[in-house]
mmCIF file of C-alpha atoms in Angstrom:
data_model
loop_
_atom_site.group_PDB
_atom_site.id
_atom_site.type_symbol
_atom_site.label_atom_id
_atom_site.label_comp_id
_atom_site.label_asym_id
_atom_site.label_seq_id
_atom_site.Cartn_x
_atom_site.Cartn_y
_atom_site.Cartn_z
ATOM 1 C CA MET A 174 -71.982 -9.220 -38.829
ATOM 2 C CA ARG A 175 -71.026 -6.729 -41.278
ATOM 3 C CA THR A 176 -70.674 -8.779 -45.138
ATOM 4 C CA ASP A 177 -69.898 -6.248 -47.777
ATOM 5 C CA ARG A 178 -72.909 -6.582 -50.956
ATOM 6 C CA THR A 179 -73.346 -5.316 -54.235
ATOM 7 C CA ASN A 180 -76.325 -3.675 -54.618
ATOM 8 C CA LEU A 181 -76.386 -3.873 -59.281
ATOM 9 C CA LEU A 182 -79.805 -2.620 -59.391
ATOM 10 C CA VAL A 183 -78.939 0.112 -58.089
ATOM 11 C CA SER A 184 -75.068 0.948 -59.315
ATOM 12 C CA LYS A 185 -76.482 -0.707 -62.847
ATOM 13 C CA ARG A 186 -76.430 3.402 -64.092
ATOM 14 C CA GLY A 187 -72.978 4.472 -62.989
ATOM 15 C CA TYR A 188 -71.502 1.590 -64.181
ATOM 16 C CA SER A 189 -73.043 2.063 -67.803
ATOM 17 C CA ASP A 190 -72.333 6.054 -67.779
ATOM 18 C CA VAL A 191 -68.467 4.778 -66.518
ATOM 19 C CA ILE A 192 -68.733 1.989 -69.997
ATOM 20 C CA LYS A 193 -69.749 4.892 -72.318
ATOM 21 C CA TYR A 194 -67.302 7.957 -70.713
ATOM 22 C CA PHE A 195 -65.139 4.530 -72.111
ATOM 23 C CA LYS A 196 -66.436 4.518 -75.589
ATOM 24 C CA ILE A 197 -66.380 8.152 -76.049
ATOM 25 C CA PHE A 198 -62.147 8.302 -74.507
ATOM 26 C CA LYS A 199 -61.867 5.973 -77.174
ATOM 27 C CA ILE A 200 -63.387 7.262 -80.366
ATOM 28 C CA THR A 201 -61.795 10.738 -79.417
ATOM 29 C CA LEU A 202 -58.329 8.368 -78.900
ATOM 30 C CA ILE A 203 -58.763 7.335 -82.676
ATOM 31 C CA VAL A 204 -59.901 10.539 -84.207
ATOM 32 C CA ILE A 205 -56.887 11.889 -82.250
ATOM 33 C CA THR A 206 -54.187 9.615 -83.646
ATOM 34 C CA ILE A 207 -55.876 9.599 -86.614
ATOM 35 C CA VAL A 208 -55.073 13.263 -87.266
ATOM 36 C CA ILE A 209 -51.795 13.433 -85.821
ATOM 37 C CA LEU A 210 -50.685 10.649 -87.956
ATOM 38 C CA ILE A 211 -52.103 12.817 -91.083
ATOM 39 C CA PHE A 212 -50.127 15.925 -89.631
ATOM 40 C CA SER A 213 -47.219 13.892 -89.045
ATOM 41 C CA LEU A 214 -47.333 12.540 -92.869
ATOM 42 C CA SER A 215 -48.081 15.181 -94.390
ATOM 43 C CA VAL A 216 -45.340 17.558 -92.506
ATOM 44 C CA GLY A 217 -42.842 14.774 -92.789
ATOM 45 C CA TYR A 218 -43.374 14.787 -96.270
ATOM 46 C CA LEU A 219 -42.836 18.594 -96.591
ATOM 47 C CA ILE A 220 -39.829 17.614 -94.788
ATOM 48 C CA PHE A 221 -39.031 15.112 -97.028
ATOM 49 C CA LEU A 222 -38.836 17.622 -99.777
ATOM 50 C CA GLN A 223 -37.744 20.248 -98.244
ATOM 51 C CA SER A 224 -34.602 17.400 -97.750
ATOM 52 C CA GLN A 225 -34.700 16.482 -101.421
ATOM 53 C CA LYS A 226 -34.630 20.260 -102.296
ATOM 54 C CA LEU A 227 -31.865 20.897 -99.993
ATOM 55 C CA GLU A 228 -29.902 17.892 -101.586
ATOM 56 C CA GLY A 229 -29.888 19.245 -104.912
ATOM 57 C CA LEU A 230 -29.099 22.696 -103.940
ATOM 58 C CA THR A 231 -25.866 21.769 -102.204
ATOM 59 C CA GLN A 232 -24.632 19.356 -104.957
ATOM 60 C CA GLU A 233 -25.998 21.765 -107.280
ATOM 61 C CA LYS A 234 -23.708 24.705 -105.432
ATOM 62 C CA GLN A 235 -20.554 22.491 -105.297
ATOM 63 C CA LYS A 236 -20.365 22.069 -108.811
ATOM 64 C CA ASN A 237 -21.393 26.140 -109.543
ATOM 65 C CA LEU A 238 -18.258 26.770 -106.860
ATOM 66 C CA GLN A 239 -15.559 24.231 -108.975
ATOM 67 C CA LEU A 240 -17.215 26.147 -112.461
ATOM 68 C CA LEU A 241 -15.821 29.649 -110.593
ATOM 69 C CA SER A 242 -13.284 28.112 -109.115
ATOM 70 C CA ALA A 243 -11.058 27.298 -112.486
ATOM 71 C CA LYS A 244 -12.047 31.196 -112.982
ATOM 72 C CA LYS A 245 -11.569 32.818 -109.652
ATOM 73 C CA GLU A 246 -9.680 35.944 -111.345
ATOM 74 C CA ASP A 247 -12.174 36.363 -113.211
ATOM 75 C CA GLU A 248 -15.220 36.057 -110.881
ATOM 76 C CA VAL A 249 -12.929 39.122 -108.783
ATOM 77 C CA LYS A 250 -13.642 41.230 -111.445
ATOM 78 C CA LEU A 251 -17.030 40.572 -112.132
ATOM 79 C CA ILE A 252 -17.148 41.155 -108.644
ATOM 80 C CA LYS A 253 -15.136 44.784 -108.748
ATOM 81 C CA ILE A 254 -17.010 45.228 -112.182
ATOM 82 C CA ALA A 255 -20.256 45.052 -109.677
ATOM 83 C CA ASN A 256 -19.226 46.965 -107.370
ATOM 84 C CA LYS A 257 -17.321 49.729 -109.665
ATOM 85 C CA THR A 258 -20.756 49.753 -111.456
ATOM 86 C CA LYS A 259 -23.021 50.470 -107.992
ATOM 87 C CA ASP A 260 -20.196 52.972 -106.987
ATOM 88 C CA PHE A 261 -20.924 54.738 -110.358
ATOM 89 C CA GLU A 262 -25.286 54.249 -110.288
ATOM 90 C CA ILE A 263 -24.209 56.239 -106.018
ATOM 91 C CA PHE A 264 -22.097 58.654 -107.982
ATOM 92 C CA SER A 265 -23.983 59.379 -110.948
ATOM 93 C CA LYS A 266 -26.341 61.108 -108.358
ATOM 94 C CA ASP A 267 -24.414 63.856 -107.276
ATOM 95 C CA ASP A 268 -25.490 64.971 -110.543
ATOM 96 C CA ALA A 269 -28.000 68.065 -111.847
ATOM 97 C CA ASN A 270 -28.622 66.052 -114.771
ATOM 98 C CA PHE A 271 -28.327 69.314 -116.723
ATOM 99 C CA TYR A 272 -29.191 68.744 -120.308
ATOM 100 C CA PRO A 273 -32.282 66.646 -119.985
ATOM 101 C CA TYR A 274 -34.619 69.497 -118.327
ATOM 102 C CA TYR A 275 -33.411 71.876 -120.139
ATOM 103 C CA GLU A 276 -34.819 70.151 -123.360
ATOM 104 C CA ILE A 277 -37.833 69.708 -121.726
ATOM 105 C CA LEU A 278 -38.526 73.246 -121.248
ATOM 106 C CA ASN A 279 -36.177 74.593 -124.188
ATOM 107 C CA GLN A 280 -39.149 72.344 -126.651
ATOM 108 C CA SER A 281 -41.839 73.108 -124.272
ATOM 109 C CA PHE A 282 -41.614 76.717 -124.864
ATOM 110 C CA SER A 283 -40.610 76.604 -128.189
ATOM 111 C CA LEU A 284 -44.096 75.298 -129.180
ATOM 112 C CA SER A 285 -46.031 77.670 -126.676
ATOM 113 C CA SER A 286 -44.504 80.654 -127.776
ATOM 114 C CA GLU A 287 -42.006 81.983 -130.369
ATOM 115 C CA SER A 288 -40.574 85.068 -128.912
ATOM 116 C CA ALA A 289 -40.360 82.947 -125.109
ATOM 117 C CA ASN A 290 -36.551 83.425 -124.536
ATOM 118 C CA ILE A 291 -35.217 81.071 -121.273
ATOM 119 C CA GLU A 292 -33.064 83.634 -119.685
ATOM 120 C CA ASN A 293 -31.813 82.060 -116.952
ATOM 121 C CA LEU A 294 -31.725 77.892 -115.731
ATOM 122 C CA ASN A 295 -30.551 76.238 -112.877
ATOM 123 C CA ILE A 296 -30.854 73.258 -111.951
ATOM 124 C CA GLU A 297 -29.443 71.310 -108.353
ATOM 125 C CA LYS A 298 -28.685 67.883 -108.537
ATOM 126 C CA ASP A 299 -32.276 67.329 -106.173
ATOM 127 C CA ARG A 300 -33.821 68.718 -109.170
ATOM 128 C CA LYS A 301 -34.731 71.722 -107.700
ATOM 129 C CA PHE A 302 -35.234 74.514 -110.487
ATOM 130 C CA ASN A 303 -35.780 78.308 -111.527
ATOM 131 C CA PHE A 304 -35.764 80.112 -114.200
ATOM 132 C CA SER A 305 -36.653 83.215 -116.075
ATOM 133 C CA LEU A 306 -37.948 84.384 -119.628
ATOM 134 C CA SER A 307 -38.680 87.538 -121.139
ATOM 135 C CA PHE A 308 -40.871 88.822 -123.364
ATOM 136 C CA SER A 309 -40.944 91.964 -125.508
ATOM 137 C CA LYS A 310 -44.115 91.658 -126.276
ATOM 138 C CA ILE A 311 -47.562 91.819 -123.438
ATOM 139 C CA GLU A 312 -48.987 88.937 -125.862
ATOM 140 C CA SER A 313 -46.199 86.097 -125.865
ATOM 141 C CA LEU A 314 -45.991 87.044 -122.803
ATOM 142 C CA LEU A 315 -50.084 85.416 -121.686
ATOM 143 C CA GLU A 316 -49.889 82.784 -124.079
ATOM 144 C CA THR A 317 -46.864 81.888 -122.300
ATOM 145 C CA PHE A 318 -49.059 82.343 -119.136
ATOM 146 C CA LYS A 319 -51.555 79.755 -121.157
ATOM 147 C CA PHE A 320 -49.263 77.041 -122.235
ATOM 148 C CA ILE A 321 -47.679 76.819 -118.173
ATOM 149 C CA GLU A 322 -50.871 76.692 -116.909
ATOM 150 C CA SER A 323 -51.778 73.789 -119.169
ATOM 151 C CA GLU A 324 -51.718 70.354 -118.372
ATOM 152 C CA ASN A 325 -49.488 69.429 -121.150
ATOM 153 C CA PHE A 326 -46.320 71.955 -119.200
ATOM 154 C CA LEU A 327 -47.070 70.799 -115.511
ATOM 155 C CA LYS A 328 -47.351 66.635 -116.252
ATOM 156 C CA ASN A 329 -42.677 67.949 -116.147
ATOM 157 C CA PHE A 330 -43.191 69.059 -112.816
ATOM 158 C CA SER A 331 -43.539 67.716 -109.173
ATOM 159 C CA THR A 332 -44.500 71.483 -108.194
ATOM 160 C CA ILE A 333 -44.132 75.132 -109.998
ATOM 161 C CA TYR A 334 -44.424 78.415 -109.148
ATOM 162 C CA LEU A 335 -44.286 81.700 -110.193
ATOM 163 C CA LYS A 336 -41.372 83.864 -108.251
ATOM 164 C CA SER A 337 -41.795 87.233 -109.609
ATOM 165 C CA LEU A 338 -42.992 89.342 -112.280
ATOM 166 C CA GLU A 339 -40.546 92.218 -113.896
ATOM 167 C CA THR A 340 -40.847 94.822 -116.281
ATOM 168 C CA GLN A 341 -37.768 96.622 -117.837
ATOM 169 C CA ASP A 342 -37.708 99.534 -120.394
ATOM 170 C CA LYS A 343 -34.664 99.152 -122.661
ATOM 171 C CA GLN A 344 -33.471 101.221 -124.827
ATOM 172 C CA ASP A 345 -37.763 102.318 -125.269
ATOM 173 C CA VAL A 346 -38.550 98.721 -125.652
ATOM 174 C CA LYS A 347 -40.666 97.545 -122.629
ATOM 175 C CA LEU A 348 -39.096 93.990 -121.533
ATOM 176 C CA TYR A 349 -41.118 91.698 -119.392
ATOM 177 C CA ARG A 350 -39.254 89.015 -117.551
ATOM 178 C CA ILE A 351 -40.968 86.175 -115.202
ATOM 179 C CA THR A 352 -39.322 84.280 -113.113
ATOM 180 C CA PHE A 353 -40.127 80.385 -111.422
ATOM 181 C CA GLU A 354 -38.917 77.880 -109.191
ATOM 182 C CA GLY A 355 -40.398 74.197 -108.285
ATOM 183 C CA VAL A 356 -39.179 70.733 -108.325
ATOM 184 C CA PHE A 357 -38.811 68.809 -112.114
ATOM 185 C CA LYS A 358 -39.930 65.183 -112.157
ATOM 186 C CA GLU A 359 -37.349 62.848 -112.641
ATOM 187 C CA ILE A 360 -36.990 62.088 -116.225
ATOM 188 C CA LYS A 361 -36.063 58.211 -116.062
ATOM 189 C CA MET B 204 -55.338 5.013 -46.226
ATOM 190 C CA LYS B 205 -55.726 2.546 -48.875
ATOM 191 C CA ILE B 206 -57.971 4.051 -51.591
ATOM 192 C CA LYS B 207 -60.899 1.415 -53.000
ATOM 193 C CA ILE B 208 -61.270 1.160 -56.328
ATOM 194 C CA ASN B 209 -64.176 -0.648 -57.451
ATOM 195 C CA PRO B 210 -63.510 -3.942 -59.076
ATOM 196 C CA TYR B 211 -65.679 -2.955 -61.949
ATOM 197 C CA ILE B 212 -63.731 -0.183 -62.259
ATOM 198 C CA LYS B 213 -60.678 -2.013 -62.468
ATOM 199 C CA TYR B 214 -61.920 -4.358 -64.736
ATOM 200 C CA LEU B 215 -63.007 -1.247 -66.690
ATOM 201 C CA ILE B 216 -59.044 0.443 -66.690
ATOM 202 C CA ILE B 217 -57.411 -2.903 -66.855
ATOM 203 C CA GLU B 218 -59.071 -3.688 -70.151
ATOM 204 C CA ASN B 219 -58.469 -0.860 -71.919
ATOM 205 C CA ILE B 220 -55.070 -0.246 -70.678
ATOM 206 C CA TYR B 221 -53.191 0.273 -74.317
ATOM 207 C CA TYR B 222 -55.832 2.900 -74.870
ATOM 208 C CA ILE B 223 -55.099 4.427 -71.861
ATOM 209 C CA LEU B 224 -51.305 4.139 -72.603
ATOM 210 C CA ILE B 225 -51.733 5.101 -75.837
ATOM 211 C CA ALA B 226 -54.329 8.926 -74.786
ATOM 212 C CA VAL B 227 -50.208 8.972 -72.294
ATOM 213 C CA LEU B 228 -48.196 8.933 -75.426
ATOM 214 C CA LEU B 229 -50.441 10.932 -77.733
ATOM 215 C CA VAL B 230 -50.793 13.595 -74.929
ATOM 216 C CA VAL B 231 -46.889 13.788 -75.137
ATOM 217 C CA SER B 232 -46.623 13.809 -78.637
ATOM 218 C CA ILE B 233 -48.888 16.369 -78.839
ATOM 219 C CA PHE B 234 -46.559 19.056 -77.578
ATOM 220 C CA VAL B 235 -43.408 16.936 -78.968
ATOM 221 C CA ILE B 236 -44.018 15.456 -82.484
ATOM 222 C CA PRO B 237 -45.747 18.945 -84.072
ATOM 223 C CA SER B 238 -42.999 21.779 -82.440
ATOM 224 C CA LEU B 239 -40.796 19.122 -83.785
ATOM 225 C CA MET B 240 -41.547 18.599 -86.882
ATOM 226 C CA LEU B 241 -42.199 22.481 -87.115
ATOM 227 C CA ASN B 242 -39.027 23.278 -85.822
ATOM 228 C CA THR B 243 -37.562 21.075 -88.897
ATOM 229 C CA TYR B 244 -39.370 22.687 -91.416
ATOM 230 C CA SER B 245 -39.266 26.163 -90.981
ATOM 231 C CA LYS B 246 -34.910 25.496 -90.051
ATOM 232 C CA ASN B 247 -35.076 23.291 -93.812
ATOM 233 C CA ALA B 248 -37.265 26.229 -94.822
ATOM 234 C CA ASP B 249 -34.950 29.156 -93.627
ATOM 235 C CA ASN B 250 -31.601 26.792 -95.291
ATOM 236 C CA ILE B 251 -33.493 26.479 -98.706
ATOM 237 C CA SER B 252 -33.691 30.403 -98.885
ATOM 238 C CA VAL B 253 -30.018 30.724 -98.472
ATOM 239 C CA LEU B 254 -29.236 28.255 -100.437
ATOM 240 C CA GLU B 255 -31.350 29.684 -103.549
ATOM 241 C CA LYS B 256 -30.190 33.458 -102.733
ATOM 242 C CA GLU B 257 -26.536 31.525 -102.570
ATOM 243 C CA LEU B 258 -26.884 29.366 -105.643
ATOM 244 C CA GLN B 259 -28.432 32.765 -107.189
ATOM 245 C CA GLU B 260 -25.124 34.568 -107.056
ATOM 246 C CA ILE B 261 -23.216 31.853 -107.862
ATOM 247 C CA SER B 262 -25.251 31.532 -111.149
ATOM 248 C CA SER B 263 -25.474 34.372 -111.846
ATOM 249 C CA LYS B 264 -21.845 34.752 -111.795
ATOM 250 C CA LYS B 265 -21.496 31.428 -114.294
ATOM 251 C CA ASN B 266 -23.816 32.888 -116.413
ATOM 252 C CA ALA B 267 -22.004 35.843 -116.708
ATOM 253 C CA LEU B 268 -18.848 34.418 -117.098
ATOM 254 C CA LEU B 269 -19.861 32.195 -119.548
ATOM 255 C CA PHE B 270 -21.554 34.484 -121.427
ATOM 256 C CA LEU B 271 -17.966 36.622 -122.044
ATOM 257 C CA SER B 272 -16.302 33.447 -122.874
ATOM 258 C CA SER B 273 -19.224 32.610 -125.452
ATOM 259 C CA THR B 274 -18.658 35.920 -127.583
ATOM 260 C CA SER B 275 -15.698 36.757 -128.776
ATOM 261 C CA SER B 276 -16.489 40.486 -128.983
ATOM 262 C CA LYS B 277 -16.687 40.928 -124.676
ATOM 263 C CA ASN B 278 -13.678 40.221 -122.566
ATOM 264 C CA ILE B 279 -13.874 40.757 -118.551
ATOM 265 C CA ASP B 280 -10.968 43.288 -119.043
ATOM 266 C CA GLU B 281 -12.464 45.521 -121.430
ATOM 267 C CA TYR B 282 -15.362 45.527 -118.857
ATOM 268 C CA TYR B 283 -12.774 45.730 -115.832
ATOM 269 C CA ASN B 284 -11.217 48.620 -117.558
ATOM 270 C CA LEU B 285 -14.409 50.771 -118.581
ATOM 271 C CA VAL B 286 -15.458 51.047 -115.128
ATOM 272 C CA SER B 287 -11.908 51.010 -113.843
ATOM 273 C CA SER B 288 -10.991 54.384 -116.386
ATOM 274 C CA LEU B 289 -14.400 55.795 -115.174
ATOM 275 C CA ILE B 290 -13.657 55.334 -111.674
ATOM 276 C CA PRO B 291 -9.795 55.131 -111.260
ATOM 277 C CA GLU B 292 -8.710 52.743 -107.817
ATOM 278 C CA THR B 293 -6.994 56.188 -106.521
ATOM 279 C CA GLU B 294 -6.665 59.784 -107.998
ATOM 280 C CA ASN B 295 -4.844 60.356 -111.020
ATOM 281 C CA TYR B 296 -4.495 64.490 -112.057
ATOM 282 C CA PHE B 297 -3.481 63.550 -115.458
ATOM 283 C CA THR B 298 -7.007 62.024 -116.335
ATOM 284 C CA ILE B 299 -8.374 64.589 -115.099
ATOM 285 C CA ILE B 300 -6.761 66.974 -117.523
ATOM 286 C CA TYR B 301 -7.202 64.329 -119.931
ATOM 287 C CA SER B 302 -10.721 64.031 -119.778
ATOM 288 C CA LEU B 303 -11.917 67.535 -119.544
ATOM 289 C CA ASN B 304 -9.323 68.308 -122.676
ATOM 290 C CA ASN B 305 -11.253 65.392 -124.292
ATOM 291 C CA LEU B 306 -14.328 66.901 -123.466
ATOM 292 C CA SER B 307 -13.249 70.029 -124.961
ATOM 293 C CA GLU B 308 -12.258 68.983 -128.089
ATOM 294 C CA SER B 309 -15.057 66.937 -128.841
ATOM 295 C CA THR B 310 -18.186 69.982 -127.542
ATOM 296 C CA ASN B 311 -15.894 72.425 -129.021
ATOM 297 C CA PHE B 312 -16.029 74.308 -125.499
ATOM 298 C CA ASN B 313 -13.255 75.254 -125.437
ATOM 299 C CA ILE B 314 -12.036 75.144 -121.465
ATOM 300 C CA THR B 315 -9.914 78.264 -119.996
ATOM 301 C CA SER B 316 -8.946 76.987 -116.812
ATOM 302 C CA TYR B 317 -9.158 74.717 -114.114
ATOM 303 C CA ALA B 318 -9.021 75.374 -110.737
ATOM 304 C CA LEU B 319 -8.928 73.260 -107.967
ATOM 305 C CA ASN B 320 -11.748 72.968 -105.256
ATOM 306 C CA LEU B 321 -10.435 72.069 -101.773
ATOM 307 C CA LYS B 322 -13.152 72.917 -100.199
ATOM 308 C CA GLU B 323 -15.810 70.434 -101.148
ATOM 309 C CA SER B 324 -13.404 68.140 -102.158
ATOM 310 C CA THR B 325 -13.615 64.567 -100.304
ATOM 311 C CA GLY B 326 -11.515 61.831 -99.733
ATOM 312 C CA ASN B 327 -12.934 59.857 -102.920
ATOM 313 C CA LYS B 328 -14.563 63.304 -104.727
ATOM 314 C CA ILE B 329 -12.491 65.997 -106.385
ATOM 315 C CA SER B 330 -14.629 69.179 -107.602
ATOM 316 C CA ILE B 331 -12.646 71.131 -109.543
ATOM 317 C CA GLN B 332 -13.564 74.721 -111.292
ATOM 318 C CA VAL B 333 -13.523 75.338 -114.993
ATOM 319 C CA THR B 334 -13.475 78.027 -116.650
ATOM 320 C CA GLY B 335 -14.792 77.867 -121.004
ATOM 321 C CA VAL B 336 -16.081 79.433 -123.724
ATOM 322 C CA GLY B 337 -17.821 79.240 -126.491
ATOM 323 C CA ASN B 338 -21.215 79.274 -127.622
ATOM 324 C CA GLN B 339 -24.836 78.184 -126.651
ATOM 325 C CA GLN B 340 -23.775 75.125 -128.566
ATOM 326 C CA GLU B 341 -20.642 73.966 -127.713
ATOM 327 C CA PHE B 342 -21.429 75.013 -124.073
ATOM 328 C CA LEU B 343 -25.044 73.033 -124.818
ATOM 329 C CA ASN B 344 -23.608 69.835 -125.926
ATOM 330 C CA PHE B 345 -20.394 70.721 -123.310
ATOM 331 C CA LEU B 346 -23.427 69.856 -120.819
ATOM 332 C CA LYS B 347 -24.733 66.444 -122.894
ATOM 333 C CA GLU B 348 -21.278 65.055 -122.505
ATOM 334 C CA TYR B 349 -19.941 65.939 -119.751
ATOM 335 C CA ASN B 350 -21.403 62.740 -117.520
ATOM 336 C CA LEU B 351 -19.046 60.387 -119.378
ATOM 337 C CA GLY B 352 -17.847 61.742 -122.712
ATOM 338 C CA GLY B 353 -14.387 62.978 -121.146
ATOM 339 C CA GLY B 354 -13.357 58.941 -120.660
ATOM 340 C CA ARG B 355 -14.172 59.479 -116.437
ATOM 341 C CA LEU B 356 -17.562 60.050 -114.600
ATOM 342 C CA ILE B 357 -18.077 63.539 -114.566
ATOM 343 C CA THR B 358 -21.061 64.838 -112.119
ATOM 344 C CA ALA B 359 -22.001 68.526 -111.721
ATOM 345 C CA GLU B 360 -24.217 69.234 -109.076
ATOM 346 C CA SER B 361 -25.649 72.507 -110.124
ATOM 347 C CA ILE B 362 -25.871 74.826 -112.813
ATOM 348 C CA LYS B 363 -26.778 78.268 -114.276
ATOM 349 C CA LEU B 364 -27.298 78.959 -117.218
ATOM 350 C CA ASN B 365 -27.090 82.802 -118.588
ATOM 351 C CA SER B 366 -27.883 83.105 -121.847
ATOM 352 C CA GLU B 367 -26.265 86.419 -122.271
ATOM 353 C CA GLU B 368 -22.703 84.593 -120.851
ATOM 354 C CA PHE B 369 -21.652 81.831 -122.116
ATOM 355 C CA ALA B 370 -18.771 83.652 -122.973
ATOM 356 C CA GLY B 371 -16.061 82.720 -120.391
ATOM 357 C CA ILE B 372 -18.645 80.446 -117.810
ATOM 358 C CA THR B 373 -17.708 78.765 -114.885
ATOM 359 C CA LEU B 374 -18.348 75.015 -113.766
ATOM 360 C CA LYS B 375 -17.829 73.314 -110.994
ATOM 361 C CA LEU B 376 -17.270 69.746 -111.843
ATOM 362 C CA ASN B 377 -16.956 66.352 -109.723
ATOM 363 C CA PHE B 378 -14.203 63.300 -110.372
ATOM 364 C CA TYR B 379 -14.372 60.750 -108.741
ATOM 365 C CA SER B 380 -11.742 57.603 -107.467
ATOM 366 C CA GLN B 381 -13.179 54.778 -105.744
ATOM 367 C CA LYS B 382 -10.815 52.004 -104.316
ATOM 368 C CA ALA B 383 -12.906 48.526 -106.025
ATOM 369 C CA SER B 384 -14.117 46.923 -102.852
ATOM 370 C CA LEU B 385 -14.573 43.005 -102.600
ATOM 371 C CA SER B 386 -17.852 42.652 -100.304
ATOM 372 C CA GLN B 387 -21.057 41.688 -101.799
ATOM 373 C CA GLN B 388 -24.116 42.792 -100.069
ATOM 374 C CA GLY B 389 -26.815 41.207 -101.565
ATOM 375 C CA SER B 390 -27.370 39.578 -104.971
ATOM 376 C CA ILE B 391 -26.666 40.855 -108.172
ATOM 377 C CA ASP B 392 -27.532 39.623 -111.482
ATOM 378 C CA TYR B 393 -23.951 40.014 -112.838
ATOM 379 C CA GLN B 394 -25.558 39.723 -116.310
ATOM 380 C CA LYS B 395 -27.261 42.744 -115.897
ATOM 381 C CA VAL B 396 -24.514 44.628 -114.780
ATOM 382 C CA LEU B 397 -22.491 43.783 -117.547
ATOM 383 C CA ASN B 398 -25.725 45.337 -119.649
ATOM 384 C CA LYS B 399 -25.416 48.687 -118.059
ATOM 385 C CA ILE B 400 -21.674 48.742 -118.934
ATOM 386 C CA ASP B 401 -22.857 47.707 -122.164
ATOM 387 C CA LYS B 402 -25.229 50.795 -122.366
ATOM 388 C CA ILE B 403 -22.458 53.156 -119.947
ATOM 389 C CA LYS B 404 -19.915 52.227 -123.375
ATOM 390 C CA ASP B 405 -22.109 53.055 -126.318
ATOM 391 C CA LYS B 406 -22.297 56.143 -125.053
ATOM 392 C CA ILE B 407 -18.498 56.458 -124.364
ATOM 393 C CA LYS B 408 -18.424 55.667 -128.223
ATOM 394 C CA PHE B 409 -20.436 57.184 -129.030
ATOM 395 C CA ASN B 410 -19.043 60.461 -128.003
ATOM 396 C CA PHE B 411 -14.796 59.093 -128.883
ATOM 397 C CA GLN B 412 -17.243 58.319 -132.487
ATOM 398 C CA SER B 413 -18.428 61.643 -132.548
ATOM 399 C CA ASN B 414 -14.998 62.863 -132.291
ATOM 400 C CA ALA B 415 -13.510 60.860 -135.488
ATOM 401 C CA ASN B 416 -16.199 62.432 -137.064
ATOM 402 C CA GLU B 417 -16.466 66.577 -135.935
ATOM 403 C CA GLU B 418 -12.286 66.201 -135.970
ATOM 404 C CA GLU B 419 -11.566 67.552 -139.842
ATOM 405 C CA ILE B 420 -14.556 70.442 -139.031
ATOM 406 C CA VAL B 421 -13.049 71.466 -135.636
ATOM 407 C CA ILE B 422 -9.097 71.909 -136.113
ATOM 408 C CA GLU B 423 -11.298 74.669 -139.169
ATOM 409 C CA GLU B 424 -12.859 76.232 -136.582
ATOM 410 C CA TYR B 425 -10.259 77.568 -133.512
ATOM 411 C CA PRO B 426 -7.607 75.024 -133.168
ATOM 412 C CA THR B 427 -7.312 71.952 -130.311
ATOM 413 C CA LYS B 428 -5.585 71.436 -127.750
ATOM 414 C CA THR B 429 -3.987 68.058 -128.559
ATOM 415 C CA SER B 430 -1.319 68.436 -125.184
ATOM 416 C CA PRO B 431 -3.368 68.228 -121.914
ATOM 417 C CA PHE B 432 -0.344 70.680 -120.342
#
């Protein structure tokens, strides 16, 4: 006859392991619950704050819209004014904005040499330019060359290079003409 | 076949059944709660950002209108008329001639002829070839003032200056017209827009004022055009 017996001595270690696992399980459970609780409370609080902000903003929007609805006609005009101003800015980009760039050159050369004379000047809307200077004295030409290479002059240009140097005899007077090409720095 | 569970384990399971149920709930909530909350949070954040932008736009409009109604010297019609005269809704050749005439009078650069440049004109841009006579200073005055001085926006895509050819200089000038749209793209600071127009207005006023100051001198130098025709 076979009977079920429990060998308490053999299973004691196994049972204490199970109890230990359950203890770890309980502690882990408590820790995870706390973490999830903290997370939920924090995010929940943030969501609560957001909801309050949303409510406040919606109320403010409604209030402002009510004020604007009393001036509907003016509001339409204001939008049109803003769009026209935007168009104005877009169309203005088509302009070569000649005068301030001319002034830069004129002032620069009036400082560098008395006899430097801007003969031709062409400025495009993308600030590309070419200009010619004429001189009756070689000394003035050399003086101007020195000035053109100075930082004070070069600061006005993105690029600038000498395109040509010509000499011409006009009524027994030797004329020197230099032509430059390049791109101006944008004047804000 | 029936699974045999150790009675002690069975006892432990029954003893900890609440913990086990909590663990199951916790596992489910780990997957559900954070994603749900974060989803709500990001949705709310998006809604707040959209509302804030809308509110900024509306407040900007409201403040600009309040500013205009609080100052007696400025009104919205004045601003509207100014931008509409700079860039009219539809092209009006009379205003082109009128603004060129204004420019001519204010700068002393005498415009002698106009020719429509159809090749370079588009739906909202009229290109006009203008020929004028004047000395270097008059031509430079014209270049200084042509953008707004005539009361319309005028641009020149490229300008050639030849010191020997001031008599009979030819320029290609562009005039614009554009139907004002009511669409709103992006947030606009309307107060800034009004300030920009104030700056433009100052330039035009300055030109008109200088016209008035120079009028007497101009009459002595050469006959000015009073009729655009």
